[in-house]
Coordinates of N, CA and C in Angstrom, one line a residue:
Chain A
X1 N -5.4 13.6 -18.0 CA -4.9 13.1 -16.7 C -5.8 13.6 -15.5
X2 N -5.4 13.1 -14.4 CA -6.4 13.6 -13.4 C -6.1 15.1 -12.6
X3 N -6.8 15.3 -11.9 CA -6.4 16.9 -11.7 C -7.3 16.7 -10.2
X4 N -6.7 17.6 -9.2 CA -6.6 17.2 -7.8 C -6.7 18.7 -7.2
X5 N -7.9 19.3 -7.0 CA -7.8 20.6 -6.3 C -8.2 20.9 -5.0
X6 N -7.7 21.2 -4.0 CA -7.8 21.2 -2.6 C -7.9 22.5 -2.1
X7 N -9.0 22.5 -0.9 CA -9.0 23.9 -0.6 C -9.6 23.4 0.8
X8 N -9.2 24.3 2.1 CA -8.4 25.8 1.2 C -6.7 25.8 2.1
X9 N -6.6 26.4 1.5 CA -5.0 26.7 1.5 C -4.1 26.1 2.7
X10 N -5.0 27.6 3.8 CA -4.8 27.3 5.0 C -6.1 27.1 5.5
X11 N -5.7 26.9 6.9 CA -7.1 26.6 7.7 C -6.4 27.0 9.3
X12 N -7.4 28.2 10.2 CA -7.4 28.0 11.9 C -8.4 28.0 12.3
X13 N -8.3 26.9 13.5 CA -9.2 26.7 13.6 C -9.0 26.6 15.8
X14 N -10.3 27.1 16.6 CA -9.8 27.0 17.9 C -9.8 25.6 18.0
X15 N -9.1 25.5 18.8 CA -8.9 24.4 19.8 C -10.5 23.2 20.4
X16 N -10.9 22.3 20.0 CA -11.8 21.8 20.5 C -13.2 21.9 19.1
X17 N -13.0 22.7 18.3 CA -14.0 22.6 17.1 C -13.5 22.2 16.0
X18 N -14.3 22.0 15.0 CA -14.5 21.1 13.8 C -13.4 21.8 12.4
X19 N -13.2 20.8 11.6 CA -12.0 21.3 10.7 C -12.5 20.3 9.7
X20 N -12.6 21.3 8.2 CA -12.6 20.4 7.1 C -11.9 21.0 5.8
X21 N -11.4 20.1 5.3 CA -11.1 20.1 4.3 C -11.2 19.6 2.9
X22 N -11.9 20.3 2.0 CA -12.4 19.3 0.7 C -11.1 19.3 -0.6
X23 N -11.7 18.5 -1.3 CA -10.5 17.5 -2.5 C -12.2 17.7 -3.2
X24 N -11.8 17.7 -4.5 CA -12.2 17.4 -6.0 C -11.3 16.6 -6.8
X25 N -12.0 16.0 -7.5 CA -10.7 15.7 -8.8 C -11.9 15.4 -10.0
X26 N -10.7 15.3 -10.9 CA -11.9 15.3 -12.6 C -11.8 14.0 -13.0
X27 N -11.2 12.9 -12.5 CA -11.3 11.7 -13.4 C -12.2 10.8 -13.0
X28 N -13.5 9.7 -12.9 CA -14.3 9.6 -12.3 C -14.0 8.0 -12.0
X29 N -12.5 7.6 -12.9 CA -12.1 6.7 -12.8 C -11.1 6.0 -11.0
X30 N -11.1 7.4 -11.0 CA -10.3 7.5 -10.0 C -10.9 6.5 -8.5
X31 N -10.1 5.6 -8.4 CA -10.6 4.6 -7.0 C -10.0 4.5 -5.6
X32 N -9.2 5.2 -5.3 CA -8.3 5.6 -3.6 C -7.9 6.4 -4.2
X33 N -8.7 7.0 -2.6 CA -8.5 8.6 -2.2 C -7.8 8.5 -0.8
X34 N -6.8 8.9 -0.4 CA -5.5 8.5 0.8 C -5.6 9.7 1.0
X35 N -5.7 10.2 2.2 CA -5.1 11.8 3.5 C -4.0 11.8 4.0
X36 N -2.4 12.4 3.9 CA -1.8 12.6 4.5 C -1.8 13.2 5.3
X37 N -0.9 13.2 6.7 CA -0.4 14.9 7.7 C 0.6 14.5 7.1
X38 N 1.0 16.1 7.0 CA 2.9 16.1 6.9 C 2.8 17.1 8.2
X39 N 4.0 16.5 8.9 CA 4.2 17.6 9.9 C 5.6 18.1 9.9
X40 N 6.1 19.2 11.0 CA 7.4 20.2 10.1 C 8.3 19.5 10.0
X41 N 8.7 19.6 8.9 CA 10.5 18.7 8.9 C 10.4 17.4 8.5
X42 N 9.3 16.8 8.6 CA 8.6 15.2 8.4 C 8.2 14.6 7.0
X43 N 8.0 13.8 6.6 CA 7.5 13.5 5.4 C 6.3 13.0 5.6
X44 N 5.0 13.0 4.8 CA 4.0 12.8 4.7 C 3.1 11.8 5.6
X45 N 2.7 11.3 6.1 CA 2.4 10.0 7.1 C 0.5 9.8 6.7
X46 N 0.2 8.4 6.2 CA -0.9 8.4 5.9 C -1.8 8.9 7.1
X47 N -2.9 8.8 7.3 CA -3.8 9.2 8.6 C -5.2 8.5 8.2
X48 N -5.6 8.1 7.0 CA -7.2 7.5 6.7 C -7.1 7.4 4.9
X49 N -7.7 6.5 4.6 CA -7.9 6.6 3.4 C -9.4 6.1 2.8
X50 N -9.8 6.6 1.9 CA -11.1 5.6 1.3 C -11.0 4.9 -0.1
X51 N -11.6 4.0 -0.4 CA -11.6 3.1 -1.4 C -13.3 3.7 -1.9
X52 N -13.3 3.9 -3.5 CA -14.9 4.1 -4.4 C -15.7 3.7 -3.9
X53 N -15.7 2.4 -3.2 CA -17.0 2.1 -3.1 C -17.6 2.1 -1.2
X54 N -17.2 2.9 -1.2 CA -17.4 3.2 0.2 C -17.6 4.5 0.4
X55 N -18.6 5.1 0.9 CA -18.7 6.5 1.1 C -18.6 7.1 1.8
X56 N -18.1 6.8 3.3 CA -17.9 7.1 4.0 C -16.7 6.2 5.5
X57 N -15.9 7.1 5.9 CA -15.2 6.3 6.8 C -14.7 7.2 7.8
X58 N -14.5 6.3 8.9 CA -14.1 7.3 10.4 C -12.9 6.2 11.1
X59 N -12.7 6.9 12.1 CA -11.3 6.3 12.4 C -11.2 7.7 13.6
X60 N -11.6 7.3 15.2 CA -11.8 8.1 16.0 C -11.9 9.4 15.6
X61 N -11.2 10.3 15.9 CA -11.2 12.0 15.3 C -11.9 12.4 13.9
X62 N -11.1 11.6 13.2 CA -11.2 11.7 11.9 C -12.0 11.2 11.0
X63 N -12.5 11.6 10.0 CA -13.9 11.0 8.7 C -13.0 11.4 7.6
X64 N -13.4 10.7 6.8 CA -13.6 11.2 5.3 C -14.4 11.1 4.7
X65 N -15.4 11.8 3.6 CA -16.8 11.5 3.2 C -16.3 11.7 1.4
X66 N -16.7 11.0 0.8 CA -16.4 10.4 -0.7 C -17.8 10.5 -1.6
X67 N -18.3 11.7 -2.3 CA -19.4 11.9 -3.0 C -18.7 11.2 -4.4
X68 N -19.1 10.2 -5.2 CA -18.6 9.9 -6.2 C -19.3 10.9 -7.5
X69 N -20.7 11.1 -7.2 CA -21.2 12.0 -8.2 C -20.7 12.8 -8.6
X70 N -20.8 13.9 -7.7 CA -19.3 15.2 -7.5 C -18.2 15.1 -8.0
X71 N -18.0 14.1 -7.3 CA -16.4 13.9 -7.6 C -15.8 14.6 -6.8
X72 N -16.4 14.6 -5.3 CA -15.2 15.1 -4.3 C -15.6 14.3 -3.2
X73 N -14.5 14.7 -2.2 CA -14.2 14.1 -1.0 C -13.4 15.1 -0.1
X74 N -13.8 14.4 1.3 CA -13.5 15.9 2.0 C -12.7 15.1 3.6
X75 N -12.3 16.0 4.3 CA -11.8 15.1 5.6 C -11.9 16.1 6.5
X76 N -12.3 15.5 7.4 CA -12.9 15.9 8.7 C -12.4 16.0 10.2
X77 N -12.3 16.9 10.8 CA -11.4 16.6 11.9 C -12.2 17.2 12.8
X78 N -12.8 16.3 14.0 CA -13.6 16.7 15.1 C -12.5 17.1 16.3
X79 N -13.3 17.8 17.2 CA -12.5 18.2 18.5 C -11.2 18.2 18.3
X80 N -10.4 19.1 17.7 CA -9.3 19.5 17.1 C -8.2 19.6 18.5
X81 N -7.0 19.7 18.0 CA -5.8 19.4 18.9 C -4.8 20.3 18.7
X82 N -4.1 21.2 19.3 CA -3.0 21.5 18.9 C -2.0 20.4 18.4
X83 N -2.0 19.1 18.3 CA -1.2 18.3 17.6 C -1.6 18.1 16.1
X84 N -2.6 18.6 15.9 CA -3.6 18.3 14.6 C -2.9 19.4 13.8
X85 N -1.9 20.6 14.3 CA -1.8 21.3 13.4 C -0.4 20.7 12.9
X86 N -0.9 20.9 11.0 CA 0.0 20.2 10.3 C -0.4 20.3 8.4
X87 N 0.6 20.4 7.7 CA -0.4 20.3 6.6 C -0.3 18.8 6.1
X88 N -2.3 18.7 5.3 CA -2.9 17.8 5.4 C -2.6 17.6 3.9
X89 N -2.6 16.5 2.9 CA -2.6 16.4 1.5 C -3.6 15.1 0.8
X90 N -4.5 15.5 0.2 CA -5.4 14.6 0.0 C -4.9 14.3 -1.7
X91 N -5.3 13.0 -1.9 CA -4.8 12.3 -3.2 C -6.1 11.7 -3.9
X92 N -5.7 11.7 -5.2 CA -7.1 11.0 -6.0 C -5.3 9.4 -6.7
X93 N -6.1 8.1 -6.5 CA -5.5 7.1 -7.8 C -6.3 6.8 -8.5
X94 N -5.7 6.8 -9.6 CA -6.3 6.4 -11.2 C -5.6 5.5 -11.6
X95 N -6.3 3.9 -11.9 CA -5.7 3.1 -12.9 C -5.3 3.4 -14.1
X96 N -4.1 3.3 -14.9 CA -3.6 3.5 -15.7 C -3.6 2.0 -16.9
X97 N -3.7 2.3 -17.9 CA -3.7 1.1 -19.0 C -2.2 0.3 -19.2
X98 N -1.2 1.0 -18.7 CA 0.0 0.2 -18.4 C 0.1 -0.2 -16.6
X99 N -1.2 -0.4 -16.2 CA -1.1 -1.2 -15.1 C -0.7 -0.4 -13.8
X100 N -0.3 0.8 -14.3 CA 0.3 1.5 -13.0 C -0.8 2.5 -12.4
X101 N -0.8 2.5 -11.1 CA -2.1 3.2 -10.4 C -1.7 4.2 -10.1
X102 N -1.6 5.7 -11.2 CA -1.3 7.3 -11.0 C -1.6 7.7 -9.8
X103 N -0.9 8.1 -9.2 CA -1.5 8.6 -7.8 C -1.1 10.4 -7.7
X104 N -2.5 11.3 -7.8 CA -2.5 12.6 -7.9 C -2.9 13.6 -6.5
X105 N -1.7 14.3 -5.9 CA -1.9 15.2 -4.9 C -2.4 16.9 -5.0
X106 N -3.1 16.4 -4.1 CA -3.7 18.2 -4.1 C -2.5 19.3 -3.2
X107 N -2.6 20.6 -3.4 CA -1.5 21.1 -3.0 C -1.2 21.3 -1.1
X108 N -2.1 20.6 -0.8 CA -2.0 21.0 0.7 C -2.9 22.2 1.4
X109 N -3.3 21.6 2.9 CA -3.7 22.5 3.4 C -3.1 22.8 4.8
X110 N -3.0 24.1 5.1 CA -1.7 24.2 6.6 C -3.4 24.6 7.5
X111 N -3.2 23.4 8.0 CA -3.7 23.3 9.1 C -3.2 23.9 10.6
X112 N -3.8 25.3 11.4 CA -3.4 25.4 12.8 C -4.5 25.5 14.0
X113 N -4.1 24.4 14.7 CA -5.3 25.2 16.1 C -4.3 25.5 17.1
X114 N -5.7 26.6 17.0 CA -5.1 27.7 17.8 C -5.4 27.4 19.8
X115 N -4.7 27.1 20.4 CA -5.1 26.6 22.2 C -6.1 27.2 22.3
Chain B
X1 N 12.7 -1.2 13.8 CA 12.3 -1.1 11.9 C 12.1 0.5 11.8
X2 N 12.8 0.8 10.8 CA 13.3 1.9 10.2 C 12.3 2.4 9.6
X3 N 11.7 1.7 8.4 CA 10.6 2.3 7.7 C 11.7 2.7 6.6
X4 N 11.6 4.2 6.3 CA 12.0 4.3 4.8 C 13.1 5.5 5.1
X5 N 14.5 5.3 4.5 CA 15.6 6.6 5.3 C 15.9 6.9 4.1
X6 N 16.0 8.4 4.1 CA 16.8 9.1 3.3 C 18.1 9.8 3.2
X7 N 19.0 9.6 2.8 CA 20.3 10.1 2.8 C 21.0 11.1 2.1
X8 N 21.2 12.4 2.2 CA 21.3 13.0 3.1 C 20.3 13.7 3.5
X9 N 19.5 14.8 4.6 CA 19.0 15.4 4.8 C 18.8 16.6 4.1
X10 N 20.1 17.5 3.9 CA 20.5 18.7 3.5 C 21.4 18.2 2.9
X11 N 21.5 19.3 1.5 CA 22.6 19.5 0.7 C 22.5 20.8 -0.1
X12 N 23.5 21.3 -0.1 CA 23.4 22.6 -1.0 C 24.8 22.4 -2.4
X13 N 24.0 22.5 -3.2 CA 25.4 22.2 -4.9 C 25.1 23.5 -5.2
X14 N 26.4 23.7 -6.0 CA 26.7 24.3 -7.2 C 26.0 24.1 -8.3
X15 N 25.5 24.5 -9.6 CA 24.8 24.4 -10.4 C 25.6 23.7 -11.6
X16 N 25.1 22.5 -11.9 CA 26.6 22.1 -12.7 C 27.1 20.6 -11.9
X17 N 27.0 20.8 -10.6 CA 27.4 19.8 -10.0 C 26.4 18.3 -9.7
X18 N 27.1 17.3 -9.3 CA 26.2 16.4 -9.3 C 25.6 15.6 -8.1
X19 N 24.9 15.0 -7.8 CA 25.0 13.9 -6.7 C 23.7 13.1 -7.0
X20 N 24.0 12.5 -5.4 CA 23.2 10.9 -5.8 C 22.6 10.9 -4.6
X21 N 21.1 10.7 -4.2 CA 20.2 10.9 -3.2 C 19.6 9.2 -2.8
X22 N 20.5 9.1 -1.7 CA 20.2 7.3 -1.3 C 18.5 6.9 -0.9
X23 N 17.9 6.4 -1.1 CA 16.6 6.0 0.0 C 16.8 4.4 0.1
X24 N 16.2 3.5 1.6 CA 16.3 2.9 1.8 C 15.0 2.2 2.5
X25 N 14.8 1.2 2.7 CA 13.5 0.7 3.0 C 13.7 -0.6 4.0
X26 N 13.0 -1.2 4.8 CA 13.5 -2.1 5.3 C 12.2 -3.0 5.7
X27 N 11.2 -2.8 4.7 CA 9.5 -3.3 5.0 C 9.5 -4.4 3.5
X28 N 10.3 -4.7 2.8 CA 10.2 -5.5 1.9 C 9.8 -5.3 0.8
X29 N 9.2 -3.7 0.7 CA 8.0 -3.2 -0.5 C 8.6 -3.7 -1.9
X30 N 7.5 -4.0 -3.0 CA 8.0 -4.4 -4.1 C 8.3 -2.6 -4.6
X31 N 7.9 -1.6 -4.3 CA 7.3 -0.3 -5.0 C 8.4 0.5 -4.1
X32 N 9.0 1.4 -4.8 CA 9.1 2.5 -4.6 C 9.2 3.6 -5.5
X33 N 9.2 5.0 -5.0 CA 9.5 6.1 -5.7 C 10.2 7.5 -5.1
X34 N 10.1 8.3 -5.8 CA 11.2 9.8 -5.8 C 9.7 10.5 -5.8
X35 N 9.8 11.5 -5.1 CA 8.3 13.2 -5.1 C 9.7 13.7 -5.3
X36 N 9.1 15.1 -5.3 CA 9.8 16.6 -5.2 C 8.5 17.1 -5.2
X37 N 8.6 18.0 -3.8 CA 7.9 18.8 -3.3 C 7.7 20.1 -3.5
X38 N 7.1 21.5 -3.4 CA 6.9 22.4 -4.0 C 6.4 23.2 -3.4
X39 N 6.7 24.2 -3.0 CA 5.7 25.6 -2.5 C 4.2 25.4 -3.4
X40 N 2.9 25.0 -3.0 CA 1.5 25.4 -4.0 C 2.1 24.2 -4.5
X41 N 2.1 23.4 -5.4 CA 2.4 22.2 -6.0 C 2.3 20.9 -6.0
X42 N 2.1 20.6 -4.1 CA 2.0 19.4 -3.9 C 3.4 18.4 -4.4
X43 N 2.8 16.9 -4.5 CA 3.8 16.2 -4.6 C 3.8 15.3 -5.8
X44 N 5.0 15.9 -6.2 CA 4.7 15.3 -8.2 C 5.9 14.4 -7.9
X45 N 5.4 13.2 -8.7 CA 6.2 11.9 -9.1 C 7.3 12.4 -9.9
X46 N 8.4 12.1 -9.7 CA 9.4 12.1 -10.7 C 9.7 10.7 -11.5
X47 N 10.4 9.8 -10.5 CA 10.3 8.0 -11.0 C 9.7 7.4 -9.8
X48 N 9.3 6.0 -10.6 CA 9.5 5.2 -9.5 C 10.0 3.8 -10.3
X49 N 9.8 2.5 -9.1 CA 10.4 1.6 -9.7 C 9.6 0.4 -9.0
X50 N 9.1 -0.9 -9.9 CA 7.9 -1.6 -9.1 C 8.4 -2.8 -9.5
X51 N 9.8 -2.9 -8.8 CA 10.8 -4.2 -8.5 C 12.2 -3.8 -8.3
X52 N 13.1 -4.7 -8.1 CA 14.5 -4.8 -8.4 C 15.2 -5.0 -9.5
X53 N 15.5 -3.3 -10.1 CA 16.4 -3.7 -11.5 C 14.9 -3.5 -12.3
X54 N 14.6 -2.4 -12.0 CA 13.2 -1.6 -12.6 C 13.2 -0.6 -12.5
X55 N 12.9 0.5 -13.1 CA 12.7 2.0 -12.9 C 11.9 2.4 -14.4
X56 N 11.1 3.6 -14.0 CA 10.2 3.9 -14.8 C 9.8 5.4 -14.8
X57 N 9.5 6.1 -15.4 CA 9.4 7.7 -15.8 C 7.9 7.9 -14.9
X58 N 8.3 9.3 -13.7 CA 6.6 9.8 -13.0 C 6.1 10.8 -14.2
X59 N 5.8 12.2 -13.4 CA 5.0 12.9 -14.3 C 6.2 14.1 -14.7
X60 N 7.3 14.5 -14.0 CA 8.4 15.2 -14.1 C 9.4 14.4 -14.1
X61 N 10.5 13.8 -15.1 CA 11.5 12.9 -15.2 C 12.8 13.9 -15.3
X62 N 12.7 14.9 -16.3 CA 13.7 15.6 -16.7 C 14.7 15.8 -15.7
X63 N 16.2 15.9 -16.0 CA 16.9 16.0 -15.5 C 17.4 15.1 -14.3
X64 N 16.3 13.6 -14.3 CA 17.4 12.9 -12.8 C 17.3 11.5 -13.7
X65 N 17.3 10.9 -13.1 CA 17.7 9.8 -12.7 C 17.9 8.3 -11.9
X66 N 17.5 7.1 -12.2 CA 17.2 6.8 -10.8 C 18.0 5.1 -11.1
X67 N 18.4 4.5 -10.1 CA 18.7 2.8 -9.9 C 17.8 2.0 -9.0
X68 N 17.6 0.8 -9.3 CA 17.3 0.3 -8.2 C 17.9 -1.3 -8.1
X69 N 18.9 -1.2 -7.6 CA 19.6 -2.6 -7.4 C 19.5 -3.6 -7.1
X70 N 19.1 -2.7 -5.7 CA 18.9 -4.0 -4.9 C 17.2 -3.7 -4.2
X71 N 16.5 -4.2 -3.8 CA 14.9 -4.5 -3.2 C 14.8 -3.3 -2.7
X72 N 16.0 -3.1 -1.6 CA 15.7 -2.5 -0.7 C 16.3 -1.3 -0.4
X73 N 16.6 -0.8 -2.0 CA 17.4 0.6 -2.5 C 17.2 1.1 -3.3
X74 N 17.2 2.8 -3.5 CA 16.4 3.5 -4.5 C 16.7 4.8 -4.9
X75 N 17.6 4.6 -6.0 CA 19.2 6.1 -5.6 C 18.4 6.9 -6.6
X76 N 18.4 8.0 -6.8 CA 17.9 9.4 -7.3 C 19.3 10.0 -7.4
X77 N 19.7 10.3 -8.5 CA 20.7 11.0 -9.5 C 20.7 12.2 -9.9
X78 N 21.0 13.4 -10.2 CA 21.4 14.3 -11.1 C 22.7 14.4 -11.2
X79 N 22.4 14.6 -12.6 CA 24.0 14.8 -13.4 C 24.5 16.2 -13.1
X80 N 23.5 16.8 -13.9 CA 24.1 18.3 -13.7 C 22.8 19.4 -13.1
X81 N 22.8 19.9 -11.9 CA 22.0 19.8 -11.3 C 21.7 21.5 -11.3
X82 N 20.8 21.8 -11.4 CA 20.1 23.3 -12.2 C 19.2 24.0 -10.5
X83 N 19.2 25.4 -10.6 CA 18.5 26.1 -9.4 C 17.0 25.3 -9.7
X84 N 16.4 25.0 -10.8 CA 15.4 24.3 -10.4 C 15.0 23.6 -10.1
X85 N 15.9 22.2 -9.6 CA 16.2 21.5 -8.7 C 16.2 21.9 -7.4
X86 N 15.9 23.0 -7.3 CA 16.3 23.2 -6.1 C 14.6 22.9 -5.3
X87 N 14.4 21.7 -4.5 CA 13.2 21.4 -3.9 C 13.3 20.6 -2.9
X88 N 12.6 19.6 -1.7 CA 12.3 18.6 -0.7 C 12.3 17.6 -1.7
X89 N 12.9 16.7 -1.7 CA 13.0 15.5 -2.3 C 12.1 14.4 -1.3
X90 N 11.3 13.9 -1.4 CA 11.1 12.6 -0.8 C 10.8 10.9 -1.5
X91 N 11.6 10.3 -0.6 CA 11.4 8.8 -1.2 C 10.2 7.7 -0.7
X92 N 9.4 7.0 -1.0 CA 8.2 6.7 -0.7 C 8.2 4.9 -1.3
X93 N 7.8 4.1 -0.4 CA 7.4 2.6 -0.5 C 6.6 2.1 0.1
X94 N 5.9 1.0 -1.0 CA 4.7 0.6 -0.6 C 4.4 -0.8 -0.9
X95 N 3.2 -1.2 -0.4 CA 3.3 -2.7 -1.1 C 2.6 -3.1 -2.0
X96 N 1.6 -2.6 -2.5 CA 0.9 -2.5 -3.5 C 1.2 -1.3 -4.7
X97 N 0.9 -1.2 -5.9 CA 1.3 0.1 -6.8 C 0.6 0.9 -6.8
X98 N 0.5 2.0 -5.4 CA -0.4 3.2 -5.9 C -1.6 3.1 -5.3
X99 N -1.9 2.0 -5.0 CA -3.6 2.4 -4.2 C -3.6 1.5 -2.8
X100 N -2.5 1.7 -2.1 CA -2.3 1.9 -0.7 C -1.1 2.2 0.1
X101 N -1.3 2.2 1.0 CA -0.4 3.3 2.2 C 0.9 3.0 1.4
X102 N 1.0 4.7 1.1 CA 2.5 4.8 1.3 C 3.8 5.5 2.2
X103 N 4.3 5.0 2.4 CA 5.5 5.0 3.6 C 6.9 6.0 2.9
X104 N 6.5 7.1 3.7 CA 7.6 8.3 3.0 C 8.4 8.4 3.8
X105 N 10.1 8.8 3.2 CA 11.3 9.1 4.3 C 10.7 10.3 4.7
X106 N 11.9 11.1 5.6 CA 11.8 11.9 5.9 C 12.0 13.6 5.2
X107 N 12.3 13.5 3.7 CA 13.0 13.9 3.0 C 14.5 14.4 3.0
X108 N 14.7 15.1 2.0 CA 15.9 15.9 1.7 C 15.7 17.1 1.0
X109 N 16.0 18.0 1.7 CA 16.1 19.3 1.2 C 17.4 19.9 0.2
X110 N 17.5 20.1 -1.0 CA 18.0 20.2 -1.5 C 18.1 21.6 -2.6
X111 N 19.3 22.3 -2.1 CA 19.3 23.6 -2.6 C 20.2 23.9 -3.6
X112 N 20.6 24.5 -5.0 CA 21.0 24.4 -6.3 C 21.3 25.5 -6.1
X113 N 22.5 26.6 -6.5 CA 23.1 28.0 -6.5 C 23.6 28.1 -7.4

């Protein structure tokens, strides 16, 4: 099955500089890779996602960059916000032979900037 | 529009005891499902269900349970409910299976003694 490792754990970062966070995963089959924020008390809220065949995507603040060789992908957060702190959860999906598209989370990274 | 509610927020059981964890949706999704969340663990599938009057086993099934009646409902069960149960439950719908946005309640915190 696929396997989803995320680093790092935590992350602070000041106020106004760059924030990243990388994802791996082992299955090469794997085709959407989705970024959550969960923020306190909240449940998960998408924020960007990428599809295989795209290697790259942005969405004001935010990138994600998708090495397929590697087999990782990573997300990026420019000029950082005290609203940006939150933890972030990146996902690999894998088609499945009974049709259903496994969807695998990495364990989170607690994002804080600091004012 | 609501998006996706979960009912209750909090609960604390006895070990042994049972309940039934409502989610509800109001976006029409054919898809939904049950996480349980984890200190280090991330978010593991328990079930989900990809219709009305469908349910199907995630990657941790043991010990719940699930219905889905009606489109727009998606009850999570334990019979007899163990300290290791004790986790954030969240319920999640979408409109596609798995390879796009999915729309999480808010969860449920759920504590087992």
């Amino acid at each position: 099955g696929e396997n989803v490792e995320q680093h790092p754990s935590t992350l602070s970062v000041q106020e106004g500089d760059s924030a990243v966070i990388k994802c791996t995963y082992s299955d090469s089959a794997s085709n959407y890779f989705p970024w959550y924020k969960q923020e306190l008390g909240k449940g998960p809220q998408l924020i960007i996602d990428i599809r295989s065949n795209v290697g790259e995507k942005k969405d004001q603040r935010i990138a994600v960059t998708l090495n397929k060789t590697a087999k990782h992908f990573s997300l990026h957060i420019t000029e950082t916000q005290p609203e940006d702190s939150a933890v972030y959860f990146c996902a690999a999906s894998l088609p499945t032979s009974g049709g259903y598209q496994k969807v695998t989370f990495g364990i989170g990274t607690k994002l804080q900037v600091i004012p | 529009n609501a998006g996706v509610t979960q009912t209750p927020k909090f609960r604390v059981l006895k070990t042994g005891q049972s309940m039934t964890l409502l989610c509800a949706q109001d976006m029409n999704h054919e898809y939904m499902y049950w996480y349980r969340q984890d200190p280090g663990m991330g978010l593991r599938l328990i079930h989900y269900s990809v219709g009305e009057g469908t349910t199907a086993k995630g990657e941790v099934p043991d010990g719940y349970n699930v219905s889905r009646l009606k489109k727009q409902n998606f009850l999570l069960g334990l019979e007899s409910a163990a300290p290791s149960q004790t986790s954030v439950y969240f319920c999640a719908s979408s409109y596609r299976l798995g390879n796009t946005e999915a729309f999480f309640g808010q969860g449920t915190r759920l504590t087992v003694v």
